[in-house]
Each structure stands twice: as C-alpha cells, then as structure tokens.
Coordinates of N, CA and C in Angstrom, one line a residue:
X117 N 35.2 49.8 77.3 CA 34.3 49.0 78.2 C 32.9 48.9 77.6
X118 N 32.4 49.8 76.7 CA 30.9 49.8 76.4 C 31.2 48.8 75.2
X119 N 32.1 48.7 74.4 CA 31.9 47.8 73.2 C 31.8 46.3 73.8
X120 N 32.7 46.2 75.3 CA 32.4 44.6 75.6 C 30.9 44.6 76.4
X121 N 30.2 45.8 77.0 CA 29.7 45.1 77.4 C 28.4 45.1 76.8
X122 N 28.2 45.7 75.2 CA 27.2 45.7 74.2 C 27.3 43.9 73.7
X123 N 28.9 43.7 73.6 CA 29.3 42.2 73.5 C 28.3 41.3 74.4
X124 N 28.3 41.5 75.7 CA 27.4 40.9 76.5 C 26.3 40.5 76.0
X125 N 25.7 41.8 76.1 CA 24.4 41.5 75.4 C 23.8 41.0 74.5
X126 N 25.1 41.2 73.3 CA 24.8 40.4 72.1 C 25.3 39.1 72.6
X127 N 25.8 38.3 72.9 CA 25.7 37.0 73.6 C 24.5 37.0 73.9
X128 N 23.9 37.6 74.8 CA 22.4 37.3 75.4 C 21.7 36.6 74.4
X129 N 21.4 37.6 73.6 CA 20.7 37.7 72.0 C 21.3 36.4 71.6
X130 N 22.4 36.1 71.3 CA 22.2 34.7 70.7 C 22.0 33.9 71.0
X131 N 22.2 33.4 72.3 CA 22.0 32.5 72.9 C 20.7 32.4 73.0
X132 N 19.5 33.4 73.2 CA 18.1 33.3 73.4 C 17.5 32.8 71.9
X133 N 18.2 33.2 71.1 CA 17.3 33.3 69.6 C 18.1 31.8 68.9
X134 N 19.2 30.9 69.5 CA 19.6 30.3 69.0 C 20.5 30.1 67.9
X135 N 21.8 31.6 68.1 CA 22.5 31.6 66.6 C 23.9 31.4 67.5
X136 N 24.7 31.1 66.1 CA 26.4 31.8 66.7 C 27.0 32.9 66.6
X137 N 27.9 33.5 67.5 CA 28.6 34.6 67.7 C 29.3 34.4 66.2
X138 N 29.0 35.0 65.2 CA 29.8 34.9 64.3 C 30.5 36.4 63.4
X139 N 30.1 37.4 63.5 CA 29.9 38.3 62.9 C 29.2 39.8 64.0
X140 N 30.8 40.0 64.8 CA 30.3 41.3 65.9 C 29.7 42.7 64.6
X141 N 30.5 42.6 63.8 CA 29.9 44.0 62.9 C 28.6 44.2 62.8
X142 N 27.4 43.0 63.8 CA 25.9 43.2 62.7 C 25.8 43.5 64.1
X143 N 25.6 43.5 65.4 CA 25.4 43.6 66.8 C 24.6 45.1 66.6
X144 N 24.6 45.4 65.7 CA 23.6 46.7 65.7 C 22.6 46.6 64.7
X145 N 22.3 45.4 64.5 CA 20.9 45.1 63.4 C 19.7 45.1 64.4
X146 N 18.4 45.7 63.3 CA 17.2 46.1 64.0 C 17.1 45.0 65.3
X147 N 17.2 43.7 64.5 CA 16.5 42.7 65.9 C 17.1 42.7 67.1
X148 N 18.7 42.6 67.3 CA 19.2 43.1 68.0 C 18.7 44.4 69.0
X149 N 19.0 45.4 68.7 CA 17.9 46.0 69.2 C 16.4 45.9 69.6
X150 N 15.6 45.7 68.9 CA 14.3 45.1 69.2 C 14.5 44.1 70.3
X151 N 15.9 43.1 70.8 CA 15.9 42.4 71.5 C 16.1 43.4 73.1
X152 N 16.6 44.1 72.8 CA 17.5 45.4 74.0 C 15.9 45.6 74.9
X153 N 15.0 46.1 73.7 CA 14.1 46.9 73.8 C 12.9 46.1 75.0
X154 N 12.8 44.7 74.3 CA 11.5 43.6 74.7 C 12.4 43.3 76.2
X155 N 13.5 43.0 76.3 CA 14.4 42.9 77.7 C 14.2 44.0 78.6
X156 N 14.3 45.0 78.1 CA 13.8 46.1 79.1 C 12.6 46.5 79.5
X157 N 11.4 45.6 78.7 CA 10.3 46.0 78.9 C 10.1 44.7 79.8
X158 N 10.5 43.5 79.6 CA 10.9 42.3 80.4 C 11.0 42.3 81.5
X159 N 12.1 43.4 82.2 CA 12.7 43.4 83.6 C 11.8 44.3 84.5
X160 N 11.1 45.5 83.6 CA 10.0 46.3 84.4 C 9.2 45.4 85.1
X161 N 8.7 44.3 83.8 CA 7.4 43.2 84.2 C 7.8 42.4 85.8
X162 N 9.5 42.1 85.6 CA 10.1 41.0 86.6 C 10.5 41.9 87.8
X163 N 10.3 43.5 87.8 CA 10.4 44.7 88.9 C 8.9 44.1 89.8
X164 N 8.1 44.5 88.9 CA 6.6 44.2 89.9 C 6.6 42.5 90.2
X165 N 7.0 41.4 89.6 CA 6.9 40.3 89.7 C 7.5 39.7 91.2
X166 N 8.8 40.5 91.3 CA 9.3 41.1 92.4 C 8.7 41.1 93.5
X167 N 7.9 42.4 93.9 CA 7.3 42.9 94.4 C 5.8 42.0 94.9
X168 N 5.5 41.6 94.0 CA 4.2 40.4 94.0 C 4.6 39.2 94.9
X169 N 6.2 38.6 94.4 CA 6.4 37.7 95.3 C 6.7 38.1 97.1
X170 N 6.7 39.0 97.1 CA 6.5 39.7 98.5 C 8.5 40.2 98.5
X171 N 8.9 40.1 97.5 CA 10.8 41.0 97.5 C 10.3 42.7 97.3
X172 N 10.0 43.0 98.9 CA 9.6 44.8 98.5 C 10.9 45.3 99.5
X173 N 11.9 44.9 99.3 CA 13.2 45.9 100.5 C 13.8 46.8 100.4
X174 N 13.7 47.8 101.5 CA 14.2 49.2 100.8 C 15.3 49.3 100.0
X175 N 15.3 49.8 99.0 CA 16.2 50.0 97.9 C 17.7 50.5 98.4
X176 N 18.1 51.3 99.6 CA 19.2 51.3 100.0 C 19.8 50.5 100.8
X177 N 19.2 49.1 100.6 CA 19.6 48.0 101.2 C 20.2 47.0 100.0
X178 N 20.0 47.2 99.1 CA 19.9 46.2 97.8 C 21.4 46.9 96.8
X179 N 22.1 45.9 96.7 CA 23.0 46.0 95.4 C 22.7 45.1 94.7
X180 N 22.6 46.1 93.4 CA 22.1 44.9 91.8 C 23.8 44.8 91.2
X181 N 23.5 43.6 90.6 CA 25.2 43.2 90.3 C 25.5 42.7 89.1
X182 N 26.5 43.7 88.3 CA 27.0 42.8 86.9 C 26.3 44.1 86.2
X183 N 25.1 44.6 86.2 CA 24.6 45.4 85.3 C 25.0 46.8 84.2
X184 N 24.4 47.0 83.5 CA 24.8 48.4 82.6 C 23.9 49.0 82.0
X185 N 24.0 50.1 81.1 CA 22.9 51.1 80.9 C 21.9 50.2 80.3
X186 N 21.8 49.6 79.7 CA 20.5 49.0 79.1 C 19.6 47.9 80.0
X187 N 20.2 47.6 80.4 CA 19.5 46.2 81.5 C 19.7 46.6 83.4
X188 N 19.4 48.0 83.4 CA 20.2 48.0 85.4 C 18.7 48.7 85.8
X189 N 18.3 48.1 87.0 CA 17.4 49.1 87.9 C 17.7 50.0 88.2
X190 N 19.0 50.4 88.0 CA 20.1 51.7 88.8 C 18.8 53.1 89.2
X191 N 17.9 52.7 88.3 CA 17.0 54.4 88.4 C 16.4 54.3 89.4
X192 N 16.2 53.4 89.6 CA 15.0 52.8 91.1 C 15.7 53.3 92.6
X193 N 16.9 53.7 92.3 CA 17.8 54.2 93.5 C 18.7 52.8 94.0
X194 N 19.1 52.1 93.6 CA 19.7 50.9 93.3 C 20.8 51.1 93.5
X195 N 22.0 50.9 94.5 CA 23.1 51.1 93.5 C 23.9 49.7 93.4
X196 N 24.7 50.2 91.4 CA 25.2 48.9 91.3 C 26.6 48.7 91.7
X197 N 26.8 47.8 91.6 CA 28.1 46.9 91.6 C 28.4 46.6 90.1
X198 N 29.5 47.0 89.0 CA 29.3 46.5 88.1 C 30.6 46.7 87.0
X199 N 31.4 46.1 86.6 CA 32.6 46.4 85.7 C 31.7 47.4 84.0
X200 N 30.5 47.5 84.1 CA 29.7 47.9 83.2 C 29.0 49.5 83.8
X201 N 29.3 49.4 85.2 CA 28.3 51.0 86.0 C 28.8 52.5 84.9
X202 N 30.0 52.0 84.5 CA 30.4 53.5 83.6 C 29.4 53.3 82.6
X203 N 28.8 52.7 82.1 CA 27.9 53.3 81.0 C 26.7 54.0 81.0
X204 N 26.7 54.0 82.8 CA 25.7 54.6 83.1 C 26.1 56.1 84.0
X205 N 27.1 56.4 83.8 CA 27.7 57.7 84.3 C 28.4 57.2 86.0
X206 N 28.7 55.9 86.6 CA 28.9 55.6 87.6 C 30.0 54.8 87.4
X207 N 30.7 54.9 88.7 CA 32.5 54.2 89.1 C 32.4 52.7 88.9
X208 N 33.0 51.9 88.0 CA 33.3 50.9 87.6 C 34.0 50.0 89.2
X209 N 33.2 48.7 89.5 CA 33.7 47.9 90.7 C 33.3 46.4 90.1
X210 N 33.7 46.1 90.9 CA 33.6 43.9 90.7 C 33.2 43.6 92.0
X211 N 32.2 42.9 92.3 CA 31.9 41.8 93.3 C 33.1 40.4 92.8
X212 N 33.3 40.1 94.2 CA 33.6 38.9 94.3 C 33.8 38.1 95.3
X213 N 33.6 36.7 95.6 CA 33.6 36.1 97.2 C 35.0 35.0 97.8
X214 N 35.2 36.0 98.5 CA 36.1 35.2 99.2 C 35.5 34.6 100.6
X215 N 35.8 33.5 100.6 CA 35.2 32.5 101.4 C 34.3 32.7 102.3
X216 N 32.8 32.4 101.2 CA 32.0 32.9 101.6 C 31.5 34.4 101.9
X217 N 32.6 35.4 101.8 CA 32.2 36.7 101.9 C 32.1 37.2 100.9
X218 N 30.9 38.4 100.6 CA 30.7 39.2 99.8 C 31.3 40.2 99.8
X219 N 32.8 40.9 98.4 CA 33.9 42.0 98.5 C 33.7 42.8 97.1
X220 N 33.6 44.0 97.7 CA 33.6 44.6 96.1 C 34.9 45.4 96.2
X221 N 35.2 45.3 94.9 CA 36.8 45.8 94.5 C 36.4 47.1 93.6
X222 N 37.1 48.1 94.1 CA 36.8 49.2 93.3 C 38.4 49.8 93.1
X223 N 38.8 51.1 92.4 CA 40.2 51.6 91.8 C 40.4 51.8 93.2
X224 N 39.7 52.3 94.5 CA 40.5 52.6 95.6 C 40.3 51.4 97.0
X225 N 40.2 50.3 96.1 CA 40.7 49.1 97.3 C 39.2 47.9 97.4
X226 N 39.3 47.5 98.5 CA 38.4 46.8 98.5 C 37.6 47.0 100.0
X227 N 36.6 46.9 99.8 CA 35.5 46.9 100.9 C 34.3 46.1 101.1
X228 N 33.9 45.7 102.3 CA 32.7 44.9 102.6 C 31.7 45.8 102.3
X229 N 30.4 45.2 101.9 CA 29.4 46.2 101.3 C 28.3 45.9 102.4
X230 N 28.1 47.7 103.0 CA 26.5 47.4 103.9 C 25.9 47.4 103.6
X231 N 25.3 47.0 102.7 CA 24.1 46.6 102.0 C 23.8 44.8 102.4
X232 N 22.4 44.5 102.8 CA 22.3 43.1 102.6 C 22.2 42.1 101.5
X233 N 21.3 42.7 100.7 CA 20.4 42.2 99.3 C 21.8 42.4 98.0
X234 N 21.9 41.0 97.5 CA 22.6 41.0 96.4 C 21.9 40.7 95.6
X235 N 21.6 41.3 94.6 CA 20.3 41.3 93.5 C 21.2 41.0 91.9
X236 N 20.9 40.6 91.3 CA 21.0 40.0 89.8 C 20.1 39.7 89.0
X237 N 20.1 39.5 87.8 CA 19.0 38.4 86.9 C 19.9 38.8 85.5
X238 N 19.3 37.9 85.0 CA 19.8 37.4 84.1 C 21.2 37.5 83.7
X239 N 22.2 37.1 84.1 CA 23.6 37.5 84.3 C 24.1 37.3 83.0
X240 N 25.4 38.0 82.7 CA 25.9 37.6 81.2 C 26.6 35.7 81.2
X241 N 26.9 35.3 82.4 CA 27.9 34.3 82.7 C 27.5 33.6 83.6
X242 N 27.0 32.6 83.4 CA 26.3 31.5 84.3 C 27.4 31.1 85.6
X243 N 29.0 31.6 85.4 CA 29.7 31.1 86.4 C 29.5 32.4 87.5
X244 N 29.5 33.4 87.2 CA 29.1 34.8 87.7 C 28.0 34.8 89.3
X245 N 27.3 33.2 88.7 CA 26.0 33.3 90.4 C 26.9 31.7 90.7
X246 N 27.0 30.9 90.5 CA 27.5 29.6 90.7 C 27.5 29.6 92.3
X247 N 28.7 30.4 93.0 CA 28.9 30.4 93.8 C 27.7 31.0 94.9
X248 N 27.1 32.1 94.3 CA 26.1 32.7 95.4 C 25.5 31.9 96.5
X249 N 25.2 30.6 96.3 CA 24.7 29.6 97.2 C 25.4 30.1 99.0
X250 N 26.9 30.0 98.5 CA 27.8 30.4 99.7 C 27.3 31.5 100.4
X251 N 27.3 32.9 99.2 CA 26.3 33.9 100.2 C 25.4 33.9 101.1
X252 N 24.4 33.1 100.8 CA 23.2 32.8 101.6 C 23.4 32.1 102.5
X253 N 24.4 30.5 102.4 CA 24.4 29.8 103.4 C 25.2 30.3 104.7
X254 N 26.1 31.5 104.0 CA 26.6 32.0 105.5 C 25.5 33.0 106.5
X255 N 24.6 33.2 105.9 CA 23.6 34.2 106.9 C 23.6 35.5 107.2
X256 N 24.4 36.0 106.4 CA 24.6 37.2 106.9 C 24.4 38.1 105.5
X257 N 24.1 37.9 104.3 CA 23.1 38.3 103.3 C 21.9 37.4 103.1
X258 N 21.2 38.1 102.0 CA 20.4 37.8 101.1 C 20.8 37.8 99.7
X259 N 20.4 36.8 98.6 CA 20.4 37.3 97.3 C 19.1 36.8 97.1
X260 N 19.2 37.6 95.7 CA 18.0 37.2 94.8 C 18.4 37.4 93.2
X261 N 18.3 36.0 92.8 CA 18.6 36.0 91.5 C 17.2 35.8 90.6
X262 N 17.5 36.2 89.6 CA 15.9 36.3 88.3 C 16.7 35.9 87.2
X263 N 15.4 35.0 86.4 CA 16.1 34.8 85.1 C 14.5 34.9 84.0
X264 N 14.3 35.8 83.4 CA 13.4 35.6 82.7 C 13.4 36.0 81.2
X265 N 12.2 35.9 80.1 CA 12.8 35.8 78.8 C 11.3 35.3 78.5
X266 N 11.1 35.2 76.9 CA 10.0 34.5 76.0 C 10.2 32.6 76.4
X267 N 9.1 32.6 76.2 CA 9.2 30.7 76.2 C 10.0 30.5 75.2
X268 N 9.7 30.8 74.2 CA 10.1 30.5 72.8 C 12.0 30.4 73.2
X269 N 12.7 31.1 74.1 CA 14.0 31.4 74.0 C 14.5 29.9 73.7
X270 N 15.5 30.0 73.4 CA 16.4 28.4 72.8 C 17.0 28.0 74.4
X271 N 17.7 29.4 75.0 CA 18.1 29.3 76.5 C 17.3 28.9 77.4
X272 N 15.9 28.9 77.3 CA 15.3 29.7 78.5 C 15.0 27.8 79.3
X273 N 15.1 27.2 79.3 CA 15.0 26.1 80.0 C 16.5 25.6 80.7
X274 N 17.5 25.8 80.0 CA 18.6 26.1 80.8 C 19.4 27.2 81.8
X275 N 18.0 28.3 81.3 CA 18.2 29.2 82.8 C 17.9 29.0 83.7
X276 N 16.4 28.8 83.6 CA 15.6 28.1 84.8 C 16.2 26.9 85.5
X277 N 16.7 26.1 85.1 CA 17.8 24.8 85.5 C 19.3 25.2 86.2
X278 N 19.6 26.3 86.0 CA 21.2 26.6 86.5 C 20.3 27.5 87.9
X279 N 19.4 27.7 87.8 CA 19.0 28.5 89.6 C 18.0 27.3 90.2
X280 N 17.7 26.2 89.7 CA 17.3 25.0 90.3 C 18.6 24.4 90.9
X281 N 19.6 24.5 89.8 CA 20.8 23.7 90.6 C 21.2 24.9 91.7
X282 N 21.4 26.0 91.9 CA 21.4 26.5 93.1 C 20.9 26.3 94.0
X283 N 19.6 26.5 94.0 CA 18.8 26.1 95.0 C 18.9 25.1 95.7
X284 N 19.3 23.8 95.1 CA 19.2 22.4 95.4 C 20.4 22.9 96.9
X285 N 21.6 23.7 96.3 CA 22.6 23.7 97.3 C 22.7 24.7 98.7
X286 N 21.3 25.5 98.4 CA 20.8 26.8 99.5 C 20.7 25.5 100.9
X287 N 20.7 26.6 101.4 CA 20.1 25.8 103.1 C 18.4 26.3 103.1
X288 N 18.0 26.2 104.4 CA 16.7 26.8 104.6 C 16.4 28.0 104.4
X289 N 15.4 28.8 104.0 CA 15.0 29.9 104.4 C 15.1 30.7 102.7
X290 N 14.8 30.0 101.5 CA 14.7 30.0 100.5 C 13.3 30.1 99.8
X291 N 12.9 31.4 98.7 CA 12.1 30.7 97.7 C 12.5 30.2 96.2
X292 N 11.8 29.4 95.6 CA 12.2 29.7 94.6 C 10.9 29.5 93.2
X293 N 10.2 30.5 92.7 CA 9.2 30.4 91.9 C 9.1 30.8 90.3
X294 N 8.8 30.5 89.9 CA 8.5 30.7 87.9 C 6.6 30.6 88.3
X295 N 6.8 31.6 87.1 CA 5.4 31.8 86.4 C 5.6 32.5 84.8
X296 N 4.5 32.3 84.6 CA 4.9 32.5 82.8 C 3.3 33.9 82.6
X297 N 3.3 34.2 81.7 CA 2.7 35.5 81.3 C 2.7 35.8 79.7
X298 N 1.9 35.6 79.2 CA 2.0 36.3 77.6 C 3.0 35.4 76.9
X299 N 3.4 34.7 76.9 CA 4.3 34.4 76.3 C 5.4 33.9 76.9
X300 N 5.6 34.7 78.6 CA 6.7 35.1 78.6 C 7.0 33.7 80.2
X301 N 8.4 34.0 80.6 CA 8.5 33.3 81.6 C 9.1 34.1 82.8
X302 N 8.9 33.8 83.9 CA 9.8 34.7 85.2 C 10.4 33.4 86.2
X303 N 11.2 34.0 86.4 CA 11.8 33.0 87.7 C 12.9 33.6 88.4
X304 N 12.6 33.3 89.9 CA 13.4 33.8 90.7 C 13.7 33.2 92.1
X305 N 14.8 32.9 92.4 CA 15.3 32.4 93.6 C 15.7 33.7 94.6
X306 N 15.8 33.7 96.1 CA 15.3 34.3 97.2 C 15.3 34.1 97.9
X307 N 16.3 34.6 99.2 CA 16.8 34.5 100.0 C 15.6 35.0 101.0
X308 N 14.7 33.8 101.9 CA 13.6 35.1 102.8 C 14.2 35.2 104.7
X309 N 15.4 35.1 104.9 CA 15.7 35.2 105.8 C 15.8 36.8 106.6
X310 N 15.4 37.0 107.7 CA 15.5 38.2 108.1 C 16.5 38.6 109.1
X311 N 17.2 39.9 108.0 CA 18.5 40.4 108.8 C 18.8 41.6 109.2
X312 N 18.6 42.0 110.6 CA 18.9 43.2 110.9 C 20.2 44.0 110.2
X313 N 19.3 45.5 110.5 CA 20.3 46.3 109.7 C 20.9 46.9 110.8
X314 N 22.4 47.4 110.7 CA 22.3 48.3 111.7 C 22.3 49.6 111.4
X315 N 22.2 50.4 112.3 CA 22.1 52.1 112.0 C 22.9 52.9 112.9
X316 N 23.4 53.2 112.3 CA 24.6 54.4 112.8 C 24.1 55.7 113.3
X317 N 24.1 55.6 114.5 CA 24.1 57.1 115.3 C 25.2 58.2 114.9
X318 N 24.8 59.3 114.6 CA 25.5 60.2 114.1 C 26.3 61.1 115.3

C-alpha cells in the first residue's frame, strides 16, 4: 500500500511539473522529493489560509479524506478516512456516497460518520470529489475542498477549474475563493452552512 500510494504522489509531481509517468524507478530523485517537501510546506500555508477564510471548526468534527504520511493534517487531531491512513500508523478505510450519503467502509463493515466536515485538497483523482456537490446539497454535511500549488504548475489552472465546475453545481450556502502568495496559489471551496451537532449524554 505505501508503494501505490508514493505512486500517487508521484503522479502529483508530474502532472504539476508537466512530464510523463514513464519510469517508476526514479520516483525517488532529489526533485521528487524537493516536491514532497515544498507540498508540505504548501498545505501548512493553506492550514492558516483556512483559518483566515473564517474555516476554524473544531477538529473532532472534521474528517480529512484520501490522505497519507506525507500530505495529511492527521497531527492537528484530524482523523482520517483513507485507503493510505496505514502509512501513518492508522486503520486503512474508504469514503464513499451512496445516494447522496456520506459511508466509510472499513475491515469491520460500514458506518455513517459523526463527524460533519469532509475535508480534502488536493486529491490524487479528480473523480474522487466529482460527486461531493451531492454532499452539501443534501444538508446534512459540510465539505471543504483546497487545491493549491506554484503558479508555474502545468496543472494548476485545471485544478482551480474542476472546483469551479463543482461549485457551479452546489446549492446556496457556499464559498468559493483563490488567492495567490509568493508565487504560489490557494483555493478552496466551502460549505458555510450551519449544522448542529449532537451530544451524547452519558
């Protein structure tokens, strides 16, 4: 599971730098790395970017999804959802929606997740959010998806475009903003509807 989901990332990597998957043996050259590195110092930036846009929710409300050791907020007290969570010493699960519901599948079955906040960015698989629109228009989550990167990326204008086409299909009660920095670009779609939690009397 760690060699596909190093695979992941090297897809990232090319697709941002503009090459073909041609040659998995080099997936451990400096720039590669160097790429791991500028990404993770990326997502800190798009943590406070977050936060600025006014997304401050308590953290045991929020599942981050798809993620792995190199790219996960998991430290922030996060927990993930992720066919990748083992590389971070945590139980391997999958989100997935059945009509309109949000299900995570784990080795001992499937369960609704109480958590509201479905959190993402930069996903390996553009089909992976496609659907999220459904999430939100049923009302009873939140997501928030991010996609950020260097201007320079070869990708980075068709990221920003695949969460414009989401949005187009959200209902009300949506943001959706980009801003750029150093070089760099952020963008993130955001669910600002407000949804009670409930709390369990013990």
């Amino acid at each position: 599971m760690f060699k596909k989901y190093i695979w992941c990332l090297f897809k990232q990597f090319c697709e941002a730098n503009g090459i073909e998957i041609t040659n998995i043996n080099k997936i451990y050259s400096n720039d590669f790395a160097d790429w791991i590195m500028r990404q993770k110092s990326l997502l800190n930036i798009y943590e406070s970017y977050l936060k600025f846009l006014g997304f401050d929710n308590s953290v045991d409300d929020i599942l981050e999804i798809g993620k792995g050791q190199y790219d996960s907020l998991s430290q922030q007290g996060i927990r993930v959802i992720s066919p990748f969570a083992e590389t971070m010493g945590k139980r391997n699960s999958t989100l997935y929606i059945d009509r309109e519901i949000p299900l995570i599948l784990h080795q001992n079955g499937i369960i609704i997740p109480m958590e509201h906040i479905l959190m993402t960015y930069n996903p390996y698989f553009e089909s992976d959010i496609l659907n999220w629109n459904l999430i939100h228009n049923r009302g009873e989550n939140n997501i928030s998806i991010g996609m950020f990167g260097k201007l320079t990326d070869e990708d980075s204008e068709r990221k920003i475009k695949v969460l414009e086409n989401i949005s187009k299909q959200m209902n009300e009660d949506f943001t959706f903003d980009l801003d750029t920095e150093d070089g760099n670009y952020f963008c993130s779609l955001n669910s600002k509807r407000t949804i009670k939690r409930k709390i369990l009397n013990k």
